[in-house]
Amino acid sequence: MVYKQVVRRALFGMHGGDAERVHETTLNVMAKLSPLAKFARNQNNPRTVFGVRFPNPVGLAAGLDKDGRALPAWAALGFGFVEVGTVTWHAQPGNPKPRLFRLREDEAIINRMGFNNAGAQALAEKLDRTTLKAPLGISLGKSKITPVEDAVQDYLNSLNALKNHGDYYAINVSSPNTPGLRSLQDKGALTELVQELTKATTKPMLVKIAPDLTDDAVEEVIQVCLDNGIKGLIATNTTLGREGLSSAHKTEAGGLSGKPLAQRANDVVQFITKNSELPVIGVGGIATADDAKRMIDAGASLVQIYTGFIYEGPGLVSRINRALR
Ligand SMILES: Cc1cc2nc3c(=O)[nH]c(=O)nc-3n(C[C@H](O)[C@H](O)[C@H](O)COP(=O)(O)O)c2cc1C
């Protein structure tokens, strides 16, 4: 209540409503609050998934803290794990602004950030100086300047720079904002990519998929993962779909997240867990404890939140944990 009526109102109105500037300011404040992390209270609902022990099943989804600027603060807010990135081998500025839009009436976001990040080496240096009281996932993507044909080496470079830092790695082949990236979900390209990446580390490697794949395509991804030592799937990334939206920004290009994605993300998680034993991190449109329960009922072993966190505030993390305990 306090979050929505006071904090959110102030945040959403700040910087003339420029969503990205608000995001930057909030992240800077969070980074300053990181010393508070010694009071972290996230050890409340432990479980072991793909060989990693998680203090609780509620994670921060990739993209919110791409460069790992406020890591200890996330544990202090109760998150059971954090996924940083997506990072790329080459540092890159991302797409021209504006590129982040709140769709308030739809409790959604459209973004076309385009993997703005300081690069894998900078993240490695940052992580050398950081202690996090929760498992760390590292999301890897392809640099924009690298042609899709050379994607494998680009991902490998990032993995090698970061191979001592992550508890698991997410191969992101599902962002809609890097031209050609989603084609890496195709059988041949994905097989080559996961074979090379799984060879380079013994740590758990996961693949993050789009909600816009057909059932047949998801089945193919599952098979490639099972055949090549992938330890789990993250479902789902943002969607290119625009059904049922009413907000002014609904025609912006980019990936849609939040409430309108919930049902599709759930369906994809259920499809994967019905058709395989691969553990799944369920993500997409979780804005309440009941949404998280539905994701777990669909078969997810862990959940992640991004857009729900923006709209509902940090209290959502503990509400979900209480409900799932
Ligand atoms: C602004 C923004 C940036 C994102 N950046 C990334 C990213 O870099 N890598 C990634 O795998 N997913 C990224 N995502 C997708 C989220 O991790 C998540 O899969 C998606 O938003 C669905 O969850 P949600 O409905 O809880 O937001 C981003 C989402 C948003 C809203």
Tab-separated table of C-alpha atoms and ligand atoms in Angstrom:
chain	number	residue	atom	x	y	z
A	1	MET	CA	0.000	0.000	0.000
A	2	VAL	CA	2.681	2.464	1.077
A	3	TYR	CA	4.731	1.510	-1.946
A	4	LYS	CA	1.934	2.089	-4.455
A	5	GLN	CA	0.495	5.233	-2.897
A	6	VAL	CA	3.696	6.991	-1.911
A	7	VAL	CA	6.887	5.498	-3.311
A	8	ARG	CA	5.582	4.409	-6.692
A	9	ARG	CA	3.685	7.640	-7.209
A	10	ALA	CA	6.866	9.608	-6.483
A	11	LEU	CA	9.054	7.372	-8.637
A	12	PHE	CA	6.710	7.239	-11.632
A	13	GLY	CA	6.393	11.028	-11.563
A	14	MET	CA	10.112	11.717	-11.214
A	15	HIS	CA	12.245	13.037	-14.138
A	16	GLY	CA	9.077	14.048	-16.000
A	17	GLY	CA	8.029	10.390	-16.119
A	18	ASP	CA	11.136	9.301	-18.065
A	19	ALA	CA	11.129	5.590	-17.105
A	20	GLU	CA	14.789	4.959	-17.872
A	21	ARG	CA	16.052	7.940	-15.846
A	22	VAL	CA	13.933	6.801	-12.903
A	23	HIS	CA	15.421	3.322	-13.279
A	24	GLU	CA	18.961	4.753	-13.247
A	25	THR	CA	18.321	6.913	-10.180
A	26	THR	CA	16.744	4.020	-8.275
A	27	LEU	CA	19.635	1.710	-9.128
A	28	ASN	CA	22.132	4.335	-7.917
A	29	VAL	CA	20.286	4.641	-4.611
A	30	MET	CA	20.127	0.854	-4.288
A	31	ALA	CA	23.877	0.624	-4.912
A	32	LYS	CA	24.472	3.115	-2.084
A	33	LEU	CA	22.264	1.065	0.230
A	34	SER	CA	24.301	-2.077	-0.397
A	35	PRO	CA	26.092	-1.982	2.991
A	36	LEU	CA	22.682	-2.725	4.525
A	37	ALA	CA	22.934	-6.127	2.930
A	38	LYS	CA	24.568	-7.540	6.013
A	39	PHE	CA	21.024	-7.580	7.374
A	40	ALA	CA	19.906	-9.730	4.449
A	41	ARG	CA	16.979	-11.926	5.403
A	42	ASN	CA	16.572	-14.226	2.482
A	43	GLN	CA	17.439	-17.627	3.979
A	44	ASN	CA	13.830	-18.548	4.483
A	45	ASN	CA	12.708	-21.149	1.991
A	46	PRO	CA	15.678	-23.246	0.817
A	47	ARG	CA	15.743	-25.713	-2.043
A	48	THR	CA	18.315	-27.255	-4.356
A	49	VAL	CA	17.759	-26.991	-8.102
A	50	PHE	CA	20.206	-28.115	-10.832
A	51	GLY	CA	22.735	-28.709	-8.057
A	52	VAL	CA	22.629	-25.167	-6.679
A	53	ARG	CA	21.268	-24.414	-3.221
A	54	PHE	CA	18.843	-21.482	-3.261
A	55	PRO	CA	17.902	-19.833	0.065
A	56	ASN	CA	14.466	-19.154	-1.421
A	57	PRO	CA	12.887	-19.563	-4.879
A	58	VAL	CA	12.228	-15.894	-5.753
A	59	GLY	CA	14.819	-14.390	-8.063
A	60	LEU	CA	15.462	-11.053	-9.696
A	61	ALA	CA	15.096	-11.504	-13.464
A	62	ALA	CA	17.798	-10.556	-15.954
A	63	GLY	CA	17.928	-7.003	-17.256
A	64	LEU	CA	17.134	-5.042	-14.115
A	65	ASP	CA	20.704	-4.922	-12.809
A	66	LYS	CA	22.641	-5.753	-15.965
A	67	ASP	CA	26.044	-4.645	-14.681
A	68	GLY	CA	25.663	-5.906	-11.110
A	69	ARG	CA	25.615	-2.436	-9.590
A	70	ALA	CA	23.424	-3.118	-6.542
A	71	LEU	CA	23.874	-6.835	-5.915
A	72	PRO	CA	23.994	-6.942	-2.096
A	73	ALA	CA	20.868	-4.783	-1.917
A	74	TRP	CA	18.821	-7.406	-3.770
A	75	ALA	CA	19.608	-10.034	-1.138
A	76	ALA	CA	18.701	-7.477	1.532
A	77	LEU	CA	15.300	-7.080	-0.118
A	78	GLY	CA	14.784	-10.819	0.267
A	79	PHE	CA	15.620	-12.182	-3.177
A	80	GLY	CA	16.805	-15.799	-3.122
A	81	PHE	CA	18.924	-15.341	-6.240
A	82	VAL	CA	19.885	-12.678	-8.735
A	83	GLU	CA	20.477	-12.916	-12.471
A	84	VAL	CA	22.792	-10.201	-13.769
A	85	GLY	CA	23.185	-9.252	-17.415
A	86	THR	CA	22.448	-9.788	-20.104
A	87	VAL	CA	26.096	-8.935	-20.710
A	88	THR	CA	27.905	-9.076	-24.005
A	89	TRP	CA	31.585	-9.488	-24.852
A	90	HIS	CA	31.838	-5.950	-26.202
A	91	ALA	CA	30.601	-3.081	-24.040
A	92	GLN	CA	27.749	-1.394	-25.918
A	93	PRO	CA	25.390	1.549	-25.481
A	94	GLY	CA	22.176	-0.193	-26.558
A	95	ASN	CA	19.471	1.328	-28.742
A	96	PRO	CA	18.688	5.054	-29.019
A	97	LYS	CA	16.461	6.512	-26.279
A	98	PRO	CA	13.604	6.504	-25.481
A	99	ARG	CA	13.595	2.711	-25.257
A	100	LEU	CA	11.728	1.917	-22.031
A	101	PHE	CA	7.985	2.540	-21.681
A	102	ARG	CA	5.558	1.954	-18.832
A	103	LEU	CA	2.101	0.768	-19.871
A	104	ARG	CA	0.381	1.609	-16.600
A	105	GLU	CA	-3.173	0.633	-17.479
A	106	ASP	CA	-1.888	-2.767	-18.560
A	107	GLU	CA	0.600	-3.186	-15.692
A	108	ALA	CA	3.185	-3.854	-18.350
A	109	ILE	CA	6.422	-2.542	-19.809
A	110	ILE	CA	7.693	-2.378	-23.375
A	111	ASN	CA	11.468	-2.185	-23.738
A	112	ARG	CA	13.916	-2.128	-26.600
A	113	MET	CA	17.029	-1.508	-24.511
A	114	GLY	CA	19.223	-3.627	-26.804
A	115	PHE	CA	21.649	-5.043	-24.192
A	116	ASN	CA	23.122	-1.739	-23.001
A	117	ASN	CA	25.946	-2.961	-20.751
A	118	ALA	CA	29.534	-2.333	-19.737
A	119	GLY	CA	30.762	-5.649	-21.141
A	120	ALA	CA	31.707	-9.022	-19.671
A	121	GLN	CA	35.150	-7.976	-18.458
A	122	ALA	CA	33.798	-4.975	-16.561
A	123	LEU	CA	31.206	-7.235	-14.922
A	124	ALA	CA	33.948	-9.694	-13.905
A	125	GLU	CA	35.891	-6.875	-12.256
A	126	LYS	CA	32.764	-5.664	-10.501
A	127	LEU	CA	31.995	-9.171	-9.229
A	128	ASP	CA	35.567	-9.536	-7.933
A	129	ARG	CA	34.746	-6.712	-5.523
A	130	THR	CA	31.246	-7.861	-4.532
A	131	THR	CA	29.884	-10.314	-1.978
A	132	LEU	CA	26.383	-11.571	-2.552
A	133	LYS	CA	24.457	-13.657	-0.018
A	134	ALA	CA	22.572	-15.506	-2.729
A	135	PRO	CA	23.361	-17.557	-5.820
A	136	LEU	CA	24.275	-15.510	-8.855
A	137	GLY	CA	23.082	-16.241	-12.367
A	138	ILE	CA	24.891	-14.594	-15.260
A	139	SER	CA	22.977	-14.002	-18.473
A	140	LEU	CA	25.059	-14.026	-21.648
A	141	GLY	CA	24.083	-12.480	-24.969
A	142	LYS	CA	25.593	-11.620	-28.341
A	143	SER	CA	27.284	-8.274	-28.966
A	144	LYS	CA	25.457	-6.208	-31.560
A	145	ILE	CA	28.589	-5.714	-33.686
A	146	THR	CA	29.236	-9.459	-33.892
A	147	PRO	CA	27.563	-11.145	-36.894
A	148	VAL	CA	25.226	-14.024	-35.973
A	149	GLU	CA	27.616	-16.439	-37.747
A	150	ASP	CA	30.286	-15.569	-35.168
A	151	ALA	CA	27.951	-15.674	-32.170
A	152	VAL	CA	29.490	-18.780	-30.572
A	153	GLN	CA	32.887	-17.159	-30.077
A	154	ASP	CA	31.279	-13.982	-28.753
A	155	TYR	CA	29.321	-15.906	-26.073
A	156	LEU	CA	32.424	-18.004	-25.302
A	157	ASN	CA	34.546	-14.912	-24.703
A	158	SER	CA	32.012	-13.634	-22.168
A	159	LEU	CA	31.729	-17.014	-20.480
A	160	ASN	CA	35.502	-17.338	-20.180
A	161	ALA	CA	35.766	-13.871	-18.627
A	162	LEU	CA	33.066	-14.749	-16.108
A	163	LYS	CA	33.529	-18.445	-15.535
A	164	ASN	CA	34.635	-18.101	-11.920
A	165	HIS	CA	31.830	-15.750	-10.965
A	166	GLY	CA	28.478	-17.388	-11.639
A	167	ASP	CA	26.561	-20.123	-9.848
A	168	TYR	CA	24.707	-20.706	-13.107
A	169	TYR	CA	24.756	-19.222	-16.612
A	170	ALA	CA	21.799	-18.319	-18.794
A	171	ILE	CA	22.241	-18.414	-22.537
A	172	ASN	CA	19.977	-15.653	-23.737
A	173	VAL	CA	18.789	-16.416	-27.258
A	174	SER	CA	15.403	-14.811	-26.806
A	175	SER	CA	15.711	-11.041	-26.511
A	176	PRO	CA	13.740	-9.406	-29.340
A	177	ASN	CA	15.992	-6.331	-29.384
A	178	THR	CA	19.201	-7.664	-30.931
A	179	PRO	CA	18.729	-8.345	-34.646
A	180	GLY	CA	19.094	-12.062	-35.437
A	181	LEU	CA	19.444	-13.180	-31.801
A	182	ARG	CA	16.239	-15.194	-31.697
A	183	SER	CA	17.385	-17.217	-34.719
A	184	LEU	CA	19.874	-18.834	-32.321
A	185	GLN	CA	16.881	-20.744	-30.907
A	186	ASP	CA	16.784	-22.757	-34.169
A	187	LYS	CA	17.928	-26.341	-33.834
A	188	GLY	CA	21.214	-26.178	-35.744
A	189	ALA	CA	22.427	-22.860	-34.359
A	190	LEU	CA	21.359	-23.701	-30.801
A	191	THR	CA	23.051	-27.105	-30.903
A	192	GLU	CA	26.372	-25.585	-31.916
A	193	LEU	CA	26.098	-22.816	-29.333
A	194	VAL	CA	25.208	-25.016	-26.359
A	195	GLN	CA	27.771	-27.671	-27.283
A	196	GLU	CA	30.588	-25.140	-27.207
A	197	LEU	CA	29.395	-23.364	-24.070
A	198	THR	CA	28.776	-26.523	-22.028
A	199	LYS	CA	32.284	-27.688	-22.948
A	200	ALA	CA	33.771	-24.539	-21.435
A	201	THR	CA	32.407	-24.931	-17.880
A	202	THR	CA	31.135	-27.562	-15.471
A	203	LYS	CA	28.717	-25.090	-13.889
A	204	PRO	CA	25.003	-25.358	-14.709
A	205	MET	CA	24.095	-23.817	-18.041
A	206	LEU	CA	20.477	-22.823	-18.772
A	207	VAL	CA	18.769	-21.564	-21.921
A	208	LYS	CA	16.264	-18.684	-21.809
A	209	ILE	CA	13.537	-18.877	-24.408
A	210	ALA	CA	10.952	-16.570	-25.951
A	211	PRO	CA	7.221	-16.914	-25.323
A	212	ASP	CA	6.600	-16.579	-29.049
A	213	LEU	CA	7.901	-20.013	-30.034
A	214	THR	CA	5.437	-22.616	-31.310
A	215	ASP	CA	5.013	-25.833	-29.306
A	216	ASP	CA	7.022	-27.666	-31.960
A	217	ALA	CA	9.870	-25.193	-31.637
A	218	VAL	CA	9.838	-25.483	-27.826
A	219	GLU	CA	9.959	-29.271	-28.197
A	220	GLU	CA	12.998	-28.927	-30.430
A	221	VAL	CA	14.716	-26.642	-27.917
A	222	ILE	CA	14.001	-29.158	-25.129
A	223	GLN	CA	15.588	-31.943	-27.182
A	224	VAL	CA	18.706	-29.903	-27.966
A	225	CYS	CA	19.033	-29.081	-24.265
A	226	LEU	CA	18.610	-32.695	-23.144
A	227	ASP	CA	21.086	-33.942	-25.756
A	228	ASN	CA	23.775	-31.437	-24.828
A	229	GLY	CA	23.983	-31.171	-21.060
A	230	ILE	CA	21.841	-28.086	-20.511
A	231	LYS	CA	20.579	-28.184	-16.910
A	232	GLY	CA	17.378	-26.175	-17.212
A	233	LEU	CA	15.274	-23.631	-19.075
A	234	ILE	CA	14.202	-20.109	-18.226
A	235	ALA	CA	10.744	-19.369	-19.562
A	236	THR	CA	10.073	-16.766	-20.719
A	237	ASN	CA	11.615	-13.613	-22.089
A	238	THR	CA	9.447	-10.700	-23.306
A	239	THR	CA	6.910	-11.111	-26.104
A	240	LEU	CA	6.421	-9.447	-29.469
A	241	GLY	CA	2.662	-9.997	-29.004
A	242	ARG	CA	0.437	-6.967	-28.328
A	243	GLU	CA	-2.962	-8.516	-27.665
A	244	GLY	CA	-5.485	-6.833	-25.388
A	245	LEU	CA	-3.458	-3.726	-24.524
A	246	SER	CA	-5.000	-0.351	-23.819
A	247	SER	CA	-2.108	1.952	-22.838
A	248	ALA	CA	-0.908	4.795	-25.016
A	249	HIS	CA	2.500	3.216	-25.554
A	250	LYS	CA	1.123	-0.079	-26.844
A	251	THR	CA	2.446	0.462	-30.368
A	252	GLU	CA	6.076	1.000	-29.318
A	253	ALA	CA	8.521	-1.537	-30.773
A	254	GLY	CA	10.257	-3.938	-28.413
A	255	GLY	CA	9.481	-6.710	-25.953
A	256	LEU	CA	6.373	-6.649	-23.783
A	257	SER	CA	6.545	-7.837	-20.156
A	258	GLY	CA	4.238	-7.876	-17.157
A	259	LYS	CA	0.591	-8.877	-16.677
A	260	PRO	CA	-0.276	-9.452	-20.366
A	261	LEU	CA	2.529	-12.037	-20.566
A	262	ALA	CA	1.465	-14.105	-17.543
A	263	GLN	CA	-0.783	-16.675	-19.206
A	264	ARG	CA	1.559	-17.388	-22.102
A	265	ALA	CA	4.601	-17.712	-19.825
A	266	ASN	CA	2.631	-20.143	-17.644
A	267	ASP	CA	1.601	-22.205	-20.658
A	268	VAL	CA	5.200	-22.464	-21.877
A	269	VAL	CA	6.421	-23.545	-18.415
A	270	GLN	CA	3.692	-26.177	-18.245
A	271	PHE	CA	4.511	-27.431	-21.726
A	272	ILE	CA	8.184	-27.847	-20.852
A	273	THR	CA	7.614	-29.616	-17.528
A	274	LYS	CA	4.978	-31.928	-19.039
A	275	ASN	CA	7.329	-32.920	-21.836
A	276	SER	CA	10.627	-33.224	-19.963
A	277	GLU	CA	12.261	-33.399	-16.562
A	278	LEU	CA	14.249	-30.237	-17.160
A	279	PRO	CA	13.954	-27.838	-14.224
A	280	VAL	CA	12.404	-24.506	-15.219
A	281	ILE	CA	12.740	-20.992	-13.856
A	282	GLY	CA	9.297	-19.484	-14.485
A	283	VAL	CA	9.223	-15.785	-15.349
A	284	GLY	CA	6.634	-13.537	-16.941
A	285	GLY	CA	3.835	-11.467	-15.460
A	286	ILE	CA	4.199	-12.486	-11.824
A	287	ALA	CA	2.694	-9.582	-9.876
A	288	THR	CA	1.084	-11.350	-6.888
A	289	ALA	CA	1.741	-14.317	-4.628
A	290	ASP	CA	-1.043	-16.162	-6.444
A	291	ASP	CA	0.672	-15.570	-9.798
A	292	ALA	CA	3.835	-17.122	-8.359
A	293	LYS	CA	1.863	-20.078	-7.008
A	294	ARG	CA	0.348	-20.621	-10.443
A	295	MET	CA	3.864	-20.633	-11.927
A	296	ILE	CA	4.981	-23.256	-9.396
A	297	ASP	CA	1.810	-25.280	-10.060
A	298	ALA	CA	2.663	-25.141	-13.763
A	299	GLY	CA	5.885	-26.936	-12.842
A	300	ALA	CA	8.448	-24.182	-12.263
A	301	SER	CA	11.141	-24.953	-9.666
A	302	LEU	CA	12.013	-21.280	-9.151
A	303	VAL	CA	10.453	-17.980	-10.214
A	304	GLN	CA	11.813	-14.597	-11.244
A	305	ILE	CA	10.257	-11.158	-11.313
A	306	TYR	CA	10.969	-7.902	-13.095
A	307	THR	CA	7.882	-5.914	-14.118
A	308	GLY	CA	5.886	-6.991	-11.046
A	309	PHE	CA	8.686	-5.643	-8.885
A	310	ILE	CA	8.410	-2.232	-10.583
A	311	TYR	CA	4.623	-2.055	-10.132
A	312	GLU	CA	4.263	-3.757	-6.756
A	313	GLY	CA	7.527	-2.843	-5.033
A	314	PRO	CA	9.901	-4.845	-2.858
A	315	GLY	CA	7.107	-6.164	-0.579
A	316	LEU	CA	6.202	-8.552	-3.398
A	317	VAL	CA	9.303	-10.652	-2.722
A	318	SER	CA	8.348	-11.467	0.861
A	319	ARG	CA	4.660	-11.900	-0.031
A	320	ILE	CA	5.593	-14.543	-2.591
A	321	ASN	CA	7.972	-16.255	-0.190
A	322	ARG	CA	5.351	-16.395	2.545
A	323	ALA	CA	2.860	-17.907	0.125
A	324	LEU	CA	5.278	-20.510	-1.226
A	325	ARG	CA	6.617	-21.655	2.125
B	1	LIG	C1	13.547	-3.205	-19.212
B	1	LIG	C2	13.758	-4.683	-19.346
B	1	LIG	C3	15.011	-5.170	-19.700
B	1	LIG	C4	15.218	-6.547	-19.819
B	1	LIG	N1	16.462	-6.998	-20.146
B	1	LIG	C5	16.675	-8.336	-20.210
B	1	LIG	C6	17.973	-8.843	-20.467
B	1	LIG	O1	18.942	-8.095	-20.602
B	1	LIG	N2	18.123	-10.182	-20.543
B	1	LIG	C7	17.080	-11.059	-20.369
B	1	LIG	O2	17.279	-12.271	-20.435
B	1	LIG	N3	15.832	-10.602	-20.107
B	1	LIG	C8	15.620	-9.274	-20.013
B	1	LIG	N4	14.361	-8.821	-19.731
B	1	LIG	C9	13.261	-9.799	-19.595
B	1	LIG	C10	12.994	-10.183	-18.147
B	1	LIG	O3	14.115	-10.812	-17.568
B	1	LIG	C11	11.796	-11.144	-18.061
B	1	LIG	O4	12.102	-12.343	-18.734
B	1	LIG	C12	10.536	-10.555	-18.685
B	1	LIG	O5	10.446	-9.172	-18.427
B	1	LIG	C13	9.271	-11.226	-18.167
B	1	LIG	O6	9.158	-11.095	-16.764
B	1	LIG	P1	8.260	-9.941	-16.056
B	1	LIG	O7	6.896	-10.006	-16.677
B	1	LIG	O8	8.284	-10.293	-14.590
B	1	LIG	O9	8.937	-8.663	-16.338
B	1	LIG	C14	14.138	-7.448	-19.594
B	1	LIG	C15	12.881	-6.950	-19.232
B	1	LIG	C16	12.681	-5.588	-19.101
B	1	LIG	C17	11.311	-5.086	-18.701
